Amino acid sequence: MRQRVVRVAVTAVLVALILLAIPLALAIRSSLYAHQRDTLERSALAAAVRVSPDYTTGDPVELPSPGGAGHLGLYDPAPRLRAGSGPRTGDAAVRRSLGGVIARTRSGGELVVAVPVSHDEKVIGVVRTASAVSAVRTQVFLGWAALLGAAVLALAVGVLVARHQARALARPLEDLSRHCRAVTAGDLNARAAPSAIAEIRQVALTHNDMLHSLSELLRHERNFTSNASHQLRTPLTGLQLILEAGLSQEDDGRLRPVLREALAATTRLHHTVEEVLRLAGSPLPPNRPASDRPVAALLEETDELWHGLFAQDGRRLECGVQDTPADVRVPGGPVAEILGVVLDNARAHGRGSVRVSVRDLAGALAFDVADEGVLDIEPGRLFDRGHSVGDSGGTGIGLALARDLAASLGGRLLLTNTDPTTFTLLVPVRQEERHDEHDAAGRGDGAPDPDA
């Protein structure tokens, strides 16, 4: 591309120089010849005013120095040379000038100018001046040489400017090409630098946006397997333990509740798979699922699911069911998954009792999960995928997945305190949902719904 830009620029400069140099060269030639004729004419006129009418009777004639003229002479009407230098007999220019006009001709390799000398309205002589054409031709060649030097200088400047512009145009394109090769080699973090050229800058921005979209798509695809394996592990383990407990029972009457619990665990597993699939395929920004479960019922199910697990470790789980708003629904599946991740994290890395409480923020609900442990970790790295809390050998997926699930609801998962460790899940609740729940609560006395 650089050579192409230079060739185009040099061609344009050459065309411009040709179109300008040829007329300028002709103008130089014409002006130099005209200047020399004017010089000869001035010399002849200066000499003519010094010619006395008595020169025909023998009065001596004093002619000025020829100056720029090679020859300066006075001719009588004969026409013969009476003073100065020149041919002994007047030429065609002298004979024409005897008619009372100024004659300008080129004769015998000379530029000739003849000026009549008048007295009493009669031509009494002619002053003839002449100079060699070769002298003017030398000046013309010198002028053309100067013109050629200026053209070469202009061409050199044009080439330098063209090369500079070629580099300025090619560098961002070469950078974009280099980044494309890096992406082809597998480096999805490569980004094209912005350019000062608007068109190339737009191409670079479009390239970066496309690469960002592709990176996000690939990230969702890569994370799906790890998300699914992580989130399915705990429910499957629980299901395995329940089934083993059921198989160890000998009384069929005692086996039925165990099987019902296994069925409930299987249902939770089904919901977990649905949430992981939804998160893996959610667009950006993700659509928030519809609110489908009361907060109180959600916390009761969470307490029922996790109370026994904490009790096995000699720890206590408290869910603040009595403080939760009874008229607000939340996306049950995603919120349950997030609370499950945070509770599993508290069980594995926390200490002491764990308390789950809900705060109404008039536009959002805040689910607080606090234990009695102290978290000694940089908060900025806590939610990084692959970074595990402590030295327990965890996968570092749970909190990152919970953060993505919260973002898919339009909310956020935050570490609000490190001593004691407290995680807060913010779930936005639309105002119309609150009005609908209040209206439903107002019809809770058995009155029929007018829209039913």
mmCIF file of N, CA and C in Angstrom, residues 97-196:
data_model
loop_
_atom_site.group_PDB
_atom_site.id
_atom_site.type_symbol
_atom_site.label_atom_id
_atom_site.label_comp_id
_atom_site.label_asym_id
_atom_site.label_seq_id
_atom_site.Cartn_x
_atom_site.Cartn_y
_atom_site.Cartn_z
ATOM 1 N N SER A 97 13.503 51.110 -41.594
ATOM 2 C CA SER A 97 13.469 52.239 -40.676
ATOM 3 C C SER A 97 13.538 53.569 -41.405
ATOM 4 N N LEU A 98 14.132 53.605 -42.626
ATOM 5 C CA LEU A 98 14.158 54.845 -43.410
ATOM 6 C C LEU A 98 12.750 55.296 -43.781
ATOM 7 N N GLY A 99 11.808 54.372 -43.669
ATOM 8 C CA GLY A 99 10.412 54.731 -43.912
ATOM 9 C C GLY A 99 9.756 55.377 -42.708
ATOM 10 N N GLY A 100 10.498 55.610 -41.647
ATOM 11 C CA GLY A 100 9.961 56.317 -40.492
ATOM 12 C C GLY A 100 9.393 55.412 -39.403
ATOM 13 N N VAL A 101 9.722 54.152 -39.396
ATOM 14 C CA VAL A 101 9.226 53.216 -38.380
ATOM 15 C C VAL A 101 10.412 52.568 -37.682
ATOM 16 N N ILE A 102 10.136 52.070 -36.491
ATOM 17 C CA ILE A 102 11.156 51.319 -35.750
ATOM 18 C C ILE A 102 11.090 49.865 -36.217
ATOM 19 N N ALA A 103 12.183 49.351 -36.676
ATOM 20 C CA ALA A 103 12.230 47.984 -37.220
ATOM 21 C C ALA A 103 12.907 47.060 -36.227
ATOM 22 N N ARG A 104 12.286 45.894 -36.026
ATOM 23 C CA ARG A 104 12.855 44.854 -35.138
ATOM 24 C C ARG A 104 12.896 43.560 -35.948
ATOM 25 N N THR A 105 14.054 43.012 -36.134
ATOM 26 C CA THR A 105 14.204 41.799 -36.931
ATOM 27 C C THR A 105 15.313 40.939 -36.338
ATOM 28 N N ARG A 106 15.444 39.741 -36.922
ATOM 29 C CA ARG A 106 16.552 38.839 -36.604
ATOM 30 C C ARG A 106 17.252 38.547 -37.931
ATOM 31 N N SER A 107 18.538 38.832 -37.948
ATOM 32 C CA SER A 107 19.280 38.698 -39.213
ATOM 33 C C SER A 107 20.699 38.242 -38.927
ATOM 34 N N GLY A 108 21.124 37.195 -39.632
ATOM 35 C CA GLY A 108 22.507 36.718 -39.497
ATOM 36 C C GLY A 108 22.904 36.349 -38.100
ATOM 37 N N GLY A 109 22.026 35.719 -37.366
ATOM 38 C CA GLY A 109 22.329 35.296 -36.005
ATOM 39 C C GLY A 109 22.341 36.440 -35.021
ATOM 40 N N GLU A 110 21.706 37.541 -35.345
ATOM 41 C CA GLU A 110 21.660 38.710 -34.473
ATOM 42 C C GLU A 110 20.226 39.198 -34.324
ATOM 43 N N LEU A 111 19.974 39.839 -33.172
ATOM 44 C CA LEU A 111 18.736 40.592 -32.975
ATOM 45 C C LEU A 111 19.030 42.037 -33.362
ATOM 46 N N VAL A 112 18.228 42.591 -34.280
ATOM 47 C CA VAL A 112 18.498 43.917 -34.831
ATOM 48 C C VAL A 112 17.310 44.828 -34.556
ATOM 49 N N VAL A 113 17.639 46.078 -34.115
ATOM 50 C CA VAL A 113 16.627 47.110 -33.923
ATOM 51 C C VAL A 113 17.135 48.370 -34.619
ATOM 52 N N ALA A 114 16.320 48.946 -35.484
ATOM 53 C CA ALA A 114 16.697 50.166 -36.217
ATOM 54 C C ALA A 114 15.698 51.262 -35.882
ATOM 55 N N VAL A 115 16.235 52.472 -35.505
ATOM 56 C CA VAL A 115 15.405 53.608 -35.098
ATOM 57 C C VAL A 115 15.686 54.783 -36.047
ATOM 58 N N PRO A 116 14.663 55.374 -36.660
ATOM 59 C CA PRO A 116 14.903 56.505 -37.579
ATOM 60 C C PRO A 116 15.296 57.778 -36.825
ATOM 61 N N VAL A 117 16.135 58.602 -37.464
ATOM 62 C CA VAL A 117 16.524 59.920 -36.938
ATOM 63 C C VAL A 117 15.848 60.958 -37.823
ATOM 64 N N SER A 118 14.981 61.780 -37.254
ATOM 65 C CA SER A 118 14.170 62.721 -38.037
ATOM 66 C C SER A 118 14.597 64.159 -37.761
ATOM 67 N N HIS A 119 14.390 65.033 -38.795
ATOM 68 C CA HIS A 119 14.602 66.474 -38.666
ATOM 69 C C HIS A 119 13.706 67.164 -39.679
ATOM 70 N N ASP A 120 12.934 68.105 -39.184
ATOM 71 C CA ASP A 120 11.958 68.814 -40.022
ATOM 72 C C ASP A 120 11.060 67.813 -40.749
ATOM 73 N N GLU A 121 10.586 66.843 -39.998
ATOM 74 C CA GLU A 121 9.673 65.831 -40.493
ATOM 75 C C GLU A 121 10.255 65.011 -41.638
ATOM 76 N N LYS A 122 11.579 64.964 -41.680
ATOM 77 C CA LYS A 122 12.249 64.148 -42.687
ATOM 78 C C LYS A 122 13.220 63.210 -41.983
ATOM 79 N N VAL A 123 13.359 61.993 -42.507
ATOM 80 C CA VAL A 123 14.288 61.017 -41.955
ATOM 81 C C VAL A 123 15.659 61.299 -42.527
ATOM 82 N N ILE A 124 16.602 61.703 -41.669
ATOM 83 C CA ILE A 124 17.930 62.053 -42.122
ATOM 84 C C ILE A 124 18.948 60.949 -41.831
ATOM 85 N N GLY A 125 18.499 59.886 -41.136
ATOM 86 C CA GLY A 125 19.415 58.794 -40.834
ATOM 87 C C GLY A 125 18.722 57.717 -40.018
ATOM 88 N N VAL A 126 19.493 56.660 -39.750
ATOM 89 C CA VAL A 126 18.969 55.530 -38.979
ATOM 90 C C VAL A 126 20.056 55.066 -38.011
ATOM 91 N N VAL A 127 19.650 54.852 -36.734
ATOM 92 C CA VAL A 127 20.555 54.262 -35.737
ATOM 93 C C VAL A 127 20.220 52.790 -35.630
ATOM 94 N N ARG A 128 21.226 51.982 -35.867
ATOM 95 C CA ARG A 128 21.023 50.526 -35.847
ATOM 96 C C ARG A 128 21.781 49.921 -34.673
ATOM 97 N N THR A 129 21.079 49.057 -33.848
ATOM 98 C CA THR A 129 21.734 48.314 -32.772
ATOM 99 C C THR A 129 21.479 46.825 -32.993
ATOM 100 N N ALA A 130 22.436 46.037 -32.582
ATOM 101 C CA ALA A 130 22.319 44.585 -32.764
ATOM 102 C C ALA A 130 23.109 43.867 -31.686
ATOM 103 N N SER A 131 22.654 42.656 -31.326
ATOM 104 C CA SER A 131 23.378 41.789 -30.377
ATOM 105 C C SER A 131 23.217 40.350 -30.840
ATOM 106 N N ALA A 132 24.148 39.500 -30.451
ATOM 107 C CA ALA A 132 24.140 38.106 -30.889
ATOM 108 C C ALA A 132 22.988 37.349 -30.245
ATOM 109 N N VAL A 133 22.337 36.519 -31.041
ATOM 110 C CA VAL A 133 21.245 35.679 -30.529
ATOM 111 C C VAL A 133 21.779 34.658 -29.525
ATOM 112 N N SER A 134 23.017 34.228 -29.671
ATOM 113 C CA SER A 134 23.586 33.212 -28.786
ATOM 114 C C SER A 134 23.633 33.675 -27.337
ATOM 115 N N ALA A 135 23.851 34.992 -27.128
ATOM 116 C CA ALA A 135 23.877 35.507 -25.755
ATOM 117 C C ALA A 135 22.511 35.366 -25.082
ATOM 118 N N VAL A 136 21.453 35.676 -25.857
ATOM 119 C CA VAL A 136 20.098 35.524 -25.294
ATOM 120 C C VAL A 136 19.772 34.054 -25.092
ATOM 121 N N ARG A 137 20.224 33.234 -26.055
ATOM 122 C CA ARG A 137 19.947 31.805 -25.935
ATOM 123 C C ARG A 137 20.612 31.239 -24.682
ATOM 124 N N THR A 138 21.806 31.725 -24.370
ATOM 125 C CA THR A 138 22.466 31.268 -23.137
ATOM 126 C C THR A 138 21.651 31.628 -21.908
ATOM 127 N N GLN A 139 21.091 32.824 -21.884
ATOM 128 C CA GLN A 139 20.249 33.232 -20.756
ATOM 129 C C GLN A 139 18.989 32.370 -20.664
ATOM 130 N N VAL A 140 18.440 32.023 -21.835
ATOM 131 C CA VAL A 140 17.251 31.164 -21.845
ATOM 132 C C VAL A 140 17.583 29.803 -21.242
ATOM 133 N N PHE A 141 18.725 29.235 -21.652
ATOM 134 C CA PHE A 141 19.121 27.937 -21.108
ATOM 135 C C PHE A 141 19.348 28.009 -19.603
ATOM 136 N N LEU A 142 19.947 29.109 -19.122
ATOM 137 C CA LEU A 142 20.139 29.264 -17.689
ATOM 138 C C LEU A 142 18.796 29.338 -16.955
ATOM 139 N N GLY A 143 17.844 30.050 -17.535
ATOM 140 C CA GLY A 143 16.510 30.125 -16.934
ATOM 141 C C GLY A 143 15.823 28.775 -16.901
ATOM 142 N N TRP A 144 15.986 28.018 -18.029
ATOM 143 C CA TRP A 144 15.385 26.691 -18.054
ATOM 144 C C TRP A 144 16.058 25.765 -17.036
ATOM 145 N N ALA A 145 17.369 25.919 -16.859
ATOM 146 C CA ALA A 145 18.069 25.101 -15.860
ATOM 147 C C ALA A 145 17.557 25.402 -14.452
ATOM 148 N N ALA A 146 17.353 26.689 -14.169
ATOM 149 C CA ALA A 146 16.795 27.053 -12.858
ATOM 150 C C ALA A 146 15.389 26.484 -12.687
ATOM 151 N N LEU A 147 14.596 26.526 -13.780
ATOM 152 C CA LEU A 147 13.246 25.959 -13.723
ATOM 153 C C LEU A 147 13.299 24.450 -13.489
ATOM 154 N N LEU A 148 14.241 23.776 -14.168
ATOM 155 C CA LEU A 148 14.380 22.337 -13.979
ATOM 156 C C LEU A 148 14.805 22.010 -12.544
ATOM 157 N N GLY A 149 15.720 22.814 -11.988
ATOM 158 C CA GLY A 149 16.128 22.591 -10.602
ATOM 159 C C GLY A 149 14.971 22.750 -9.635
ATOM 160 N N ALA A 150 14.138 23.787 -9.884
ATOM 161 C CA ALA A 150 12.966 23.974 -9.016
ATOM 162 C C ALA A 150 11.993 22.798 -9.144
ATOM 163 N N ALA A 151 11.836 22.276 -10.392
ATOM 164 C CA ALA A 151 10.943 21.139 -10.594
ATOM 165 C C ALA A 151 11.467 19.895 -9.875
ATOM 166 N N VAL A 152 12.787 19.656 -9.960
ATOM 167 C CA VAL A 152 13.364 18.508 -9.269
ATOM 168 C C VAL A 152 13.188 18.649 -7.763
ATOM 169 N N LEU A 153 13.404 19.870 -7.244
ATOM 170 C CA LEU A 153 13.207 20.099 -5.813
ATOM 171 C C LEU A 153 11.751 19.847 -5.414
ATOM 172 N N ALA A 154 10.810 20.350 -6.245
ATOM 173 C CA ALA A 154 9.393 20.121 -5.950
ATOM 174 C C ALA A 154 9.062 18.635 -5.987
ATOM 175 N N LEU A 155 9.657 17.912 -6.956
ATOM 176 C CA LEU A 155 9.409 16.475 -7.036
ATOM 177 C C LEU A 155 9.959 15.754 -5.802
ATOM 178 N N ALA A 156 11.152 16.166 -5.352
ATOM 179 C CA ALA A 156 11.736 15.547 -4.160
ATOM 180 C C ALA A 156 10.869 15.812 -2.933
ATOM 181 N N VAL A 157 10.394 17.053 -2.785
ATOM 182 C CA VAL A 157 9.505 17.372 -1.657
ATOM 183 C C VAL A 157 8.221 16.559 -1.754
ATOM 184 N N GLY A 158 7.691 16.432 -2.984
ATOM 185 C CA GLY A 158 6.477 15.642 -3.173
ATOM 186 C C GLY A 158 6.673 14.190 -2.786
ATOM 187 N N VAL A 159 7.837 13.622 -3.141
ATOM 188 C CA VAL A 159 8.120 12.233 -2.778
ATOM 189 C C VAL A 159 8.207 12.080 -1.265
ATOM 190 N N LEU A 160 8.893 13.029 -0.593
ATOM 191 C CA LEU A 160 9.009 12.955 0.866
ATOM 192 C C LEU A 160 7.645 13.058 1.540
ATOM 193 N N VAL A 161 6.822 14.004 1.060
ATOM 194 C CA VAL A 161 5.481 14.151 1.631
ATOM 195 C C VAL A 161 4.649 12.898 1.363
ATOM 196 N N ALA A 162 4.783 12.344 0.148
ATOM 197 C CA ALA A 162 4.019 11.140 -0.194
ATOM 198 C C ALA A 162 4.424 9.968 0.692
ATOM 199 N N ARG A 163 5.716 9.815 0.938
ATOM 200 C CA ARG A 163 6.168 8.713 1.792
ATOM 201 C C ARG A 163 5.662 8.891 3.223
ATOM 202 N N HIS A 164 5.686 10.152 3.696
ATOM 203 C CA HIS A 164 5.175 10.408 5.047
ATOM 204 C C HIS A 164 3.687 10.083 5.127
ATOM 205 N N GLN A 165 2.915 10.523 4.135
ATOM 206 C CA GLN A 165 1.487 10.238 4.135
ATOM 207 C C GLN A 165 1.225 8.747 3.974
ATOM 208 N N ALA A 166 2.060 8.079 3.156
ATOM 209 C CA ALA A 166 1.886 6.638 2.991
ATOM 210 C C ALA A 166 2.096 5.916 4.315
ATOM 211 N N ARG A 167 3.113 6.337 5.082
ATOM 212 C CA ARG A 167 3.326 5.724 6.395
ATOM 213 C C ARG A 167 2.150 6.008 7.326
ATOM 214 N N ALA A 168 1.660 7.265 7.283
ATOM 215 C CA ALA A 168 0.540 7.620 8.163
ATOM 216 C C ALA A 168 -0.715 6.822 7.821
ATOM 217 N N LEU A 169 -0.920 6.534 6.526
ATOM 218 C CA LEU A 169 -2.099 5.775 6.125
ATOM 219 C C LEU A 169 -1.911 4.279 6.339
ATOM 220 N N ALA A 170 -0.706 3.789 6.094
ATOM 221 C CA ALA A 170 -0.478 2.345 6.150
ATOM 222 C C ALA A 170 -0.290 1.840 7.570
ATOM 223 N N ARG A 171 0.269 2.671 8.474
ATOM 224 C CA ARG A 171 0.588 2.182 9.816
ATOM 225 C C ARG A 171 -0.645 1.662 10.565
ATOM 226 N N PRO A 172 -1.772 2.422 10.620
ATOM 227 C CA PRO A 172 -2.926 1.862 11.330
ATOM 228 C C PRO A 172 -3.496 0.616 10.662
ATOM 229 N N LEU A 173 -3.432 0.541 9.329
ATOM 230 C CA LEU A 173 -3.912 -0.660 8.650
ATOM 231 C C LEU A 173 -2.998 -1.849 8.934
ATOM 232 N N GLU A 174 -1.697 -1.600 8.972
ATOM 233 C CA GLU A 174 -0.763 -2.674 9.314
ATOM 234 C C GLU A 174 -0.981 -3.126 10.761
ATOM 235 N N ASP A 175 -1.253 -2.150 11.654
ATOM 236 C CA ASP A 175 -1.536 -2.501 13.044
ATOM 237 C C ASP A 175 -2.805 -3.347 13.141
ATOM 238 N N LEU A 176 -3.843 -2.957 12.369
ATOM 239 C CA LEU A 176 -5.083 -3.724 12.359
ATOM 240 C C LEU A 176 -4.849 -5.126 11.814
ATOM 241 N N SER A 177 -4.033 -5.220 10.758
ATOM 242 C CA SER A 177 -3.707 -6.540 10.201
ATOM 243 C C SER A 177 -2.940 -7.391 11.209
ATOM 244 N N ARG A 178 -2.013 -6.768 11.950
ATOM 245 C CA ARG A 178 -1.242 -7.500 12.954
ATOM 246 C C ARG A 178 -2.154 -8.019 14.071
ATOM 247 N N HIS A 179 -3.124 -7.212 14.485
ATOM 248 C CA HIS A 179 -4.043 -7.648 15.522
ATOM 249 C C HIS A 179 -4.956 -8.761 15.010
ATOM 250 N N CYS A 180 -5.339 -8.685 13.727
ATOM 251 C CA CYS A 180 -6.162 -9.765 13.163
ATOM 252 C C CYS A 180 -5.378 -11.076 13.145
ATOM 253 N N ARG A 181 -4.097 -10.999 12.813
ATOM 254 C CA ARG A 181 -3.279 -12.219 12.841
ATOM 255 C C ARG A 181 -3.153 -12.744 14.268
ATOM 256 N N ALA A 182 -3.045 -11.826 15.250
ATOM 257 C CA ALA A 182 -2.967 -12.265 16.646
ATOM 258 C C ALA A 182 -4.262 -12.951 17.069
ATOM 259 N N VAL A 183 -5.405 -12.415 16.628
ATOM 260 C CA VAL A 183 -6.690 -13.046 16.946
ATOM 261 C C VAL A 183 -6.775 -14.409 16.285
ATOM 262 N N THR A 184 -6.296 -14.496 15.035
ATOM 263 C CA THR A 184 -6.297 -15.783 14.343
ATOM 264 C C THR A 184 -5.441 -16.801 15.092
ATOM 265 N N ALA A 185 -4.358 -16.321 15.700
ATOM 266 C CA ALA A 185 -3.475 -17.210 16.461
ATOM 267 C C ALA A 185 -4.050 -17.577 17.828
ATOM 268 N N GLY A 186 -5.187 -16.963 18.219
ATOM 269 C CA GLY A 186 -5.837 -17.339 19.465
ATOM 270 C C GLY A 186 -5.824 -16.292 20.553
ATOM 271 N N ASP A 187 -5.228 -15.118 20.305
ATOM 272 C CA ASP A 187 -5.175 -14.067 21.322
ATOM 273 C C ASP A 187 -6.423 -13.204 21.206
ATOM 274 N N LEU A 188 -7.440 -13.518 22.011
ATOM 275 C CA LEU A 188 -8.700 -12.776 21.952
ATOM 276 C C LEU A 188 -8.641 -11.463 22.724
ATOM 277 N N ASN A 189 -7.539 -11.183 23.403
ATOM 278 C CA ASN A 189 -7.392 -9.912 24.118
ATOM 279 C C ASN A 189 -6.761 -8.828 23.258
ATOM 280 N N ALA A 190 -6.358 -9.173 22.037
ATOM 281 C CA ALA A 190 -5.742 -8.184 21.154
ATOM 282 C C ALA A 190 -6.787 -7.154 20.739
ATOM 283 N N ARG A 191 -6.397 -5.895 20.785
ATOM 284 C CA ARG A 191 -7.295 -4.814 20.395
ATOM 285 C C ARG A 191 -6.549 -3.852 19.486
ATOM 286 N N ALA A 192 -7.219 -3.377 18.442
ATOM 287 C CA ALA A 192 -6.611 -2.429 17.507
ATOM 288 C C ALA A 192 -6.592 -1.039 18.130
ATOM 289 N N ALA A 193 -5.471 -0.349 17.966
ATOM 290 C CA ALA A 193 -5.336 1.003 18.514
ATOM 291 C C ALA A 193 -6.121 1.984 17.653
ATOM 292 N N PRO A 194 -6.725 3.025 18.268
ATOM 293 C CA PRO A 194 -7.452 4.031 17.476
ATOM 294 C C PRO A 194 -6.497 4.825 16.591
ATOM 295 N N SER A 195 -7.011 5.278 15.454
ATOM 296 C CA SER A 195 -6.217 6.021 14.480
ATOM 297 C C SER A 195 -6.721 7.452 14.384
ATOM 298 N N ALA A 196 -5.840 8.350 13.935
ATOM 299 C CA ALA A 196 -6.236 9.740 13.732
ATOM 300 C C ALA A 196 -7.079 9.909 12.477
#
